[in-house]
C-alpha cells in the first residue's frame, strides 16, 4: 500500500507561504504534567510505560475524552503485542498512534509544533579540557 507522500516542510521558499502555514500551527510544550485517566487492569509493565509516555507527552494537552478513550481501547492490543508480537497488531497500533501524533512527521501533518526548551531551562553540560588526541581516545575507551 502506498504512503501518504512526503512530510510537509516547516519552511517554504516564499515568505507568504511560510507565514500562512505557520498561522495554523498549534504549539505545545513538554511540561511533564501527567494528563488523562489512569490505565487500570492486568496490563504488563511495558503497556503501563507505553500509556504513561502518552500521558506525559506534549500533545496530551490537546487530547479530549475521545482521544483518551481511543488510547484505552488500544491498550489491550498493545499489551497483546508485547506478549506475542504480530504484524496485524503492530499495524493497528501504528495507525492509531499516527492519528494521535506519535511521531515528528505525524505532528507536522497535524500542524502540532512541540516547543523546545529555552536556553535558560536547558541542562548545562560541562566540557572537560582535552589536551591531546590520546586523551580523547582514552575517554572514548572509558579509561579516564
Backbone as CSV, one residue per row, in Angstrom:
resi,resn,N_x,N_y,N_z,CA_x,CA_y,CA_z,C_x,C_y,C_z
1,UNK,0.850,-1.169,0.000,0.000,0.000,0.000,0.893,1.228,0.000
2,UNK,0.531,2.216,-0.769,1.341,3.424,-0.906,1.250,4.284,0.340
3,UNK,2.277,5.109,0.541,2.307,6.021,1.682,1.471,7.255,1.424
4,UNK,1.624,8.220,2.302,0.835,9.441,2.203,1.619,10.578,1.579
5,UNK,2.743,10.286,0.995,3.546,11.323,0.369,4.565,11.888,1.334
6,UNK,5.354,12.837,0.851,6.399,13.396,1.703,5.816,14.223,2.846
7,UNK,6.574,14.305,3.913,6.145,15.104,5.060,6.172,16.577,4.690
8,UNK,5.249,17.368,5.238,5.271,18.797,4.941,6.515,19.460,5.507
9,UNK,6.975,20.494,4.829,8.153,21.224,5.282,7.728,22.340,6.225
10,UNK,8.592,22.643,7.195,8.284,23.738,8.108,8.467,25.091,7.436
11,UNK,9.439,25.204,6.555,9.727,26.462,5.868,9.479,26.301,4.378
12,UNK,8.877,27.297,3.781,8.689,27.319,2.333,9.631,28.333,1.726
13,UNK,9.789,28.297,0.430,10.670,29.252,-0.228,10.084,30.653,-0.187
14,UNK,8.789,30.783,-0.298,8.151,32.096,-0.268,7.715,32.416,1.150
15,UNK,8.037,33.608,1.600,7.722,34.019,2.969,6.216,33.995,3.226
16,UNK,5.412,34.378,2.230,3.964,34.408,2.458,3.413,33.002,2.695
17,UNK,4.004,31.999,2.032,3.572,30.622,2.251,3.947,30.145,3.647
18,UNK,5.143,30.511,4.099,5.587,30.125,5.436,4.686,30.744,6.496
19,UNK,4.386,32.041,6.361,3.512,32.713,7.337,2.129,32.071,7.364
20,UNK,1.589,31.764,6.194,0.261,31.164,6.121,0.253,29.786,6.774
21,UNK,1.258,28.980,6.489,1.328,27.638,7.067,1.521,27.683,8.577
22,UNK,2.353,28.596,9.045,2.644,28.652,10.471,1.509,29.275,11.272
23,UNK,0.601,29.991,10.620,-0.508,30.597,11.352,-1.487,29.538,11.860
24,UNK,-1.544,28.393,11.204,-2.456,27.320,11.605,-1.850,26.365,12.627
25,UNK,-0.583,26.514,12.927,0.128,25.571,13.785,-0.255,25.784,15.251
26,UNK,-0.477,24.678,15.958,-0.738,24.705,17.395,0.560,24.349,18.101
27,UNK,0.986,25.191,19.037,2.228,24.935,19.776,1.921,24.319,21.130
28,UNK,2.666,23.283,21.465,2.574,22.637,22.777,3.983,22.522,23.336
29,UNK,4.083,22.353,24.647,5.412,22.232,25.248,5.459,21.034,26.184
30,UNK,6.663,20.558,26.400,6.894,19.431,27.298,6.937,19.975,28.719
31,UNK,5.822,19.870,29.445,5.769,20.410,30.799,5.851,19.330,31.875
32,UNK,5.843,18.062,31.472,5.977,16.969,32.426,4.705,16.645,33.190
33,UNK,3.616,17.342,32.908,2.361,17.097,33.610,1.745,15.779,33.141
34,UNK,1.216,15.013,34.094,0.556,13.745,33.768,-0.920,14.042,33.545
35,UNK,-1.398,13.734,32.358,-2.778,14.035,31.987,-3.537,12.739,31.717
36,UNK,-4.849,12.864,31.634,-5.685,11.741,31.245,-5.938,10.754,32.364
37,UNK,-6.841,9.811,32.105,-7.175,8.804,33.119,-6.055,7.780,33.288
38,UNK,-6.050,7.148,34.441,-5.063,6.092,34.692,-5.466,4.827,33.938
39,UNK,-4.468,4.028,33.642,-4.704,2.739,32.997,-4.852,1.696,34.096
40,UNK,-6.038,1.140,34.207,-6.279,0.120,35.231,-6.524,-1.215,34.548
41,UNK,-6.134,-2.257,35.216,-6.326,-3.585,34.656,-5.043,-4.386,34.708
42,UNK,-5.144,-5.638,34.323,-3.981,-6.534,34.393,-3.057,-6.385,33.180
43,UNK,-2.486,-5.199,33.009,-1.594,-4.955,31.878,-0.141,-5.129,32.296
44,UNK,0.700,-5.428,31.321,2.131,-5.614,31.580,2.792,-4.276,31.898
45,UNK,4.010,-4.355,32.440,4.772,-3.142,32.744,5.055,-2.339,31.480
46,UNK,5.306,-3.030,30.367,5.568,-2.338,29.101,4.353,-1.540,28.647
47,UNK,3.170,-2.104,28.821,1.946,-1.403,28.427,1.715,-0.195,29.317
48,UNK,1.959,-0.343,30.614,1.825,0.803,31.524,2.824,1.895,31.155
49,UNK,4.040,1.518,30.786,5.050,2.501,30.374,4.630,3.185,29.080
50,UNK,4.093,2.422,28.132,3.594,2.985,26.867,2.503,4.020,27.139
51,UNK,1.565,3.674,28.018,0.457,4.581,28.323,0.954,5.822,29.067
52,UNK,1.909,5.643,29.965,2.471,6.792,30.679,3.186,7.732,29.717
53,UNK,3.871,7.184,28.722,4.502,8.028,27.697,3.471,8.934,27.037
54,UNK,2.304,8.391,26.744,1.250,9.205,26.145,0.724,10.241,27.134
55,UNK,0.597,9.873,28.393,0.046,10.799,29.393,0.947,12.004,29.632
56,UNK,2.251,11.847,29.500,3.178,12.966,29.727,3.654,13.607,28.424
57,UNK,3.175,13.122,27.290,3.612,13.682,26.005,3.073,15.104,25.835
58,UNK,3.781,15.939,25.084,3.311,17.312,24.871,1.932,17.373,24.212
59,UNK,1.657,16.486,23.268,0.377,16.537,22.576,-0.789,16.099,23.453
60,UNK,-0.508,15.501,24.614,-1.578,15.092,25.524,-2.376,16.289,26.020
61,UNK,-1.771,17.477,26.016,-2.502,18.674,26.440,-3.630,19.012,25.467
62,UNK,-3.595,18.474,24.265,-4.638,18.719,23.267,-5.711,17.637,23.259
63,UNK,-5.484,16.527,23.952,-6.399,15.390,23.894,-7.729,15.709,24.575
64,UNK,-8.791,15.190,23.977,-10.123,15.269,24.570,-10.496,13.873,25.075
65,UNK,-11.695,13.750,25.618,-12.131,12.450,26.154,-12.099,11.350,25.098
66,UNK,-12.432,11.687,23.867,-12.441,10.660,22.819,-11.034,10.170,22.492
67,UNK,-10.046,11.055,22.599,-8.661,10.635,22.361,-8.195,9.683,23.457
68,UNK,-8.542,10.009,24.700,-8.161,9.124,25.811,-8.890,7.793,25.696
69,UNK,-10.147,7.820,25.245,-10.906,6.581,25.053,-10.221,5.717,23.994
70,UNK,-9.721,6.354,22.932,-9.017,5.608,21.879,-7.794,4.915,22.460
71,UNK,-7.027,5.616,23.301,-5.831,5.009,23.907,-6.209,3.861,24.838
72,UNK,-7.293,4.038,25.600,-7.730,2.965,26.498,-8.193,1.738,25.710
73,UNK,-8.829,1.962,24.563,-9.237,0.836,23.711,-8.041,0.181,23.030
74,UNK,-6.997,0.959,22.803,-5.796,0.443,22.149,-4.894,-0.330,23.122
75,UNK,-4.994,-0.040,24.410,-4.112,-0.660,25.410,-4.127,-2.192,25.369
76,UNK,-5.279,-2.869,25.267,-5.242,-4.336,25.186,-4.500,-4.852,23.951
77,UNK,-4.588,-4.120,22.841,-3.872,-4.530,21.630,-2.369,-4.369,21.837
78,UNK,-1.979,-3.253,22.473,-0.563,-3.020,22.775,-0.056,-4.106,23.716
79,UNK,-0.860,-4.430,24.718,-0.471,-5.459,25.681,-0.295,-6.815,24.996
80,UNK,-1.221,-7.167,24.111,-1.088,-8.452,23.412,0.111,-8.430,22.472
81,UNK,0.420,-7.262,21.897,1.596,-7.162,21.028,2.881,-7.376,21.824
82,UNK,2.949,-6.825,23.034,4.142,-7.032,23.863,4.286,-8.500,24.268
83,UNK,3.159,-9.191,24.460,3.223,-10.605,24.840,3.564,-11.500,23.650
84,UNK,2.917,-11.225,22.516,3.131,-12.033,21.312,3.030,-11.109,20.095
85,UNK,4.173,-10.594,19.628,4.158,-9.643,18.506,3.526,-10.233,17.249
86,UNK,2.729,-9.395,16.583,2.139,-9.793,15.301,2.058,-8.569,14.402
87,UNK,2.103,-8.812,13.112,2.048,-7.719,12.140,0.699,-7.006,12.188
88,UNK,-0.374,-7.754,12.395,-1.709,-7.153,12.430,-1.852,-6.201,13.617
89,UNK,-1.364,-6.627,14.785,-1.441,-5.766,15.968,-0.577,-4.525,15.788
90,UNK,0.623,-4.714,15.259,1.518,-3.576,15.041,0.908,-2.583,14.057
91,UNK,0.253,-3.075,13.031,-0.395,-2.208,12.053,-1.499,-1.376,12.699
92,UNK,-2.297,-1.992,13.532,-3.379,-1.279,14.218,-2.823,-0.252,15.200
93,UNK,-1.777,-0.619,15.917,-1.138,0.309,16.857,-0.568,1.504,16.108
94,UNK,0.151,1.230,15.023,0.763,2.301,14.240,-0.291,3.258,13.698
95,UNK,-1.372,2.721,13.181,-2.430,3.545,12.618,-3.047,4.455,13.679
96,UNK,-3.352,3.902,14.843,-3.955,4.697,15.909,-2.988,5.726,16.469
97,UNK,-1.731,5.340,16.656,-0.747,6.290,17.171,-0.495,7.412,16.170
98,UNK,-0.528,7.086,14.887,-0.349,8.111,13.852,-1.426,9.179,13.968
99,UNK,-2.644,8.762,14.202,-3.756,9.705,14.303,-3.647,10.593,15.539
100,UNK,-2.918,10.137,16.543,-2.752,10.922,17.769,-1.463,11.737,17.774
101,UNK,-0.669,11.650,16.717,0.539,12.463,16.616,1.745,11.865,17.299
102,UNK,1.977,10.585,17.105,3.070,9.903,17.801,4.450,10.333,17.330
103,UNK,4.631,10.510,16.034,5.965,10.807,15.515,6.059,12.253,15.051
104,UNK,7.280,12.663,14.785,7.534,14.016,14.308,6.744,14.301,13.029
105,UNK,6.755,13.376,12.098,6.046,13.564,10.829,4.536,13.632,11.064
106,UNK,4.011,12.804,11.970,2.579,12.844,12.287,2.191,14.212,12.834
107,UNK,3.053,14.773,13.691,2.766,16.098,14.258,2.870,17.190,13.199
108,UNK,3.808,17.059,12.259,3.886,18.036,11.164,2.597,18.026,10.348
109,UNK,2.105,16.851,10.038,0.868,16.748,9.256,-0.328,17.296,10.023
110,UNK,-0.340,17.121,11.335,-1.434,17.624,12.163,-1.233,19.086,12.556
111,UNK,-0.117,19.669,12.128,0.234,21.061,12.431,0.348,21.294,13.938
112,UNK,1.054,20.372,14.582,1.362,20.486,16.007,2.860,20.684,16.125
113,UNK,3.261,21.751,16.798,4.688,22.021,16.999,5.000,21.873,18.487
114,UNK,6.012,21.060,18.789,6.479,20.912,20.165,7.585,21.936,20.367
115,UNK,7.353,22.866,21.286,8.325,23.921,21.552,9.536,23.332,22.266
116,UNK,10.699,23.772,21.857,11.940,23.360,22.515,12.102,24.172,23.790
117,UNK,12.829,23.614,24.742,13.063,24.356,25.981,13.999,25.526,25.713
118,UNK,13.843,26.571,26.496,14.665,27.765,26.297,16.096,27.503,26.746
119,UNK,16.980,28.402,26.392,18.398,28.244,26.739,18.590,28.241,28.254
120,UNK,17.766,29.007,28.982,17.896,29.043,30.439,17.462,27.724,31.078
121,UNK,16.472,27.047,30.476,15.969,25.795,31.029,16.796,24.586,30.612
122,UNK,17.608,24.749,29.590,18.401,23.629,29.081,19.457,23.223,30.097
123,UNK,19.728,21.951,30.134,20.741,21.431,31.045,22.124,21.872,30.573
124,UNK,22.918,22.337,31.503,24.267,22.782,31.175,25.187,21.569,31.203
125,UNK,25.926,21.399,30.136,26.852,20.278,30.028,28.261,20.816,30.211
126,UNK,28.992,20.239,31.139,30.368,20.659,31.392,31.297,19.939,30.429
127,UNK,32.094,20.702,29.733,33.074,20.118,28.824,34.424,20.075,29.524
128,UNK,35.085,18.947,29.435,36.397,18.785,30.045,37.468,19.218,29.059
129,UNK,38.516,19.786,29.593,39.623,20.218,28.735,40.282,18.997,28.108
130,UNK,40.497,19.076,26.827,41.150,17.999,26.095,42.522,18.506,25.696
131,UNK,43.537,17.759,26.074,44.895,18.209,25.783,45.509,17.506,24.587
132,UNK,45.002,16.327,24.249,45.604,15.607,23.131,44.607,14.613,22.539
133,UNK,44.982,14.101,21.405,44.163,13.090,20.745,44.102,11.824,21.597
134,UNK,45.212,11.500,22.248,45.244,10.316,23.109,44.248,10.463,24.263
135,UNK,44.105,11.698,24.748,43.151,11.988,25.811,41.720,11.657,25.348
136,UNK,41.402,12.068,24.139,40.077,11.805,23.580,39.861,10.305,23.423
137,UNK,40.843,9.610,22.885,40.717,8.168,22.680,40.566,7.432,24.014
138,UNK,41.297,7.874,25.028,41.200,7.246,26.348,39.801,7.434,26.927
139,UNK,39.216,8.611,26.741,37.860,8.862,27.240,36.833,8.013,26.496
140,UNK,37.053,7.832,25.209,36.127,7.010,24.426,36.196,5.547,24.848
141,UNK,37.385,5.090,25.237,37.540,3.708,25.709,37.053,3.558,27.143
142,UNK,36.880,4.677,27.844,36.452,4.631,29.235,37.592,4.542,30.214
143,UNK,38.815,4.817,29.750,39.977,4.750,30.628,40.057,5.952,31.559
144,UNK,39.490,7.069,31.178,39.564,8.281,32.016,38.222,8.662,32.541
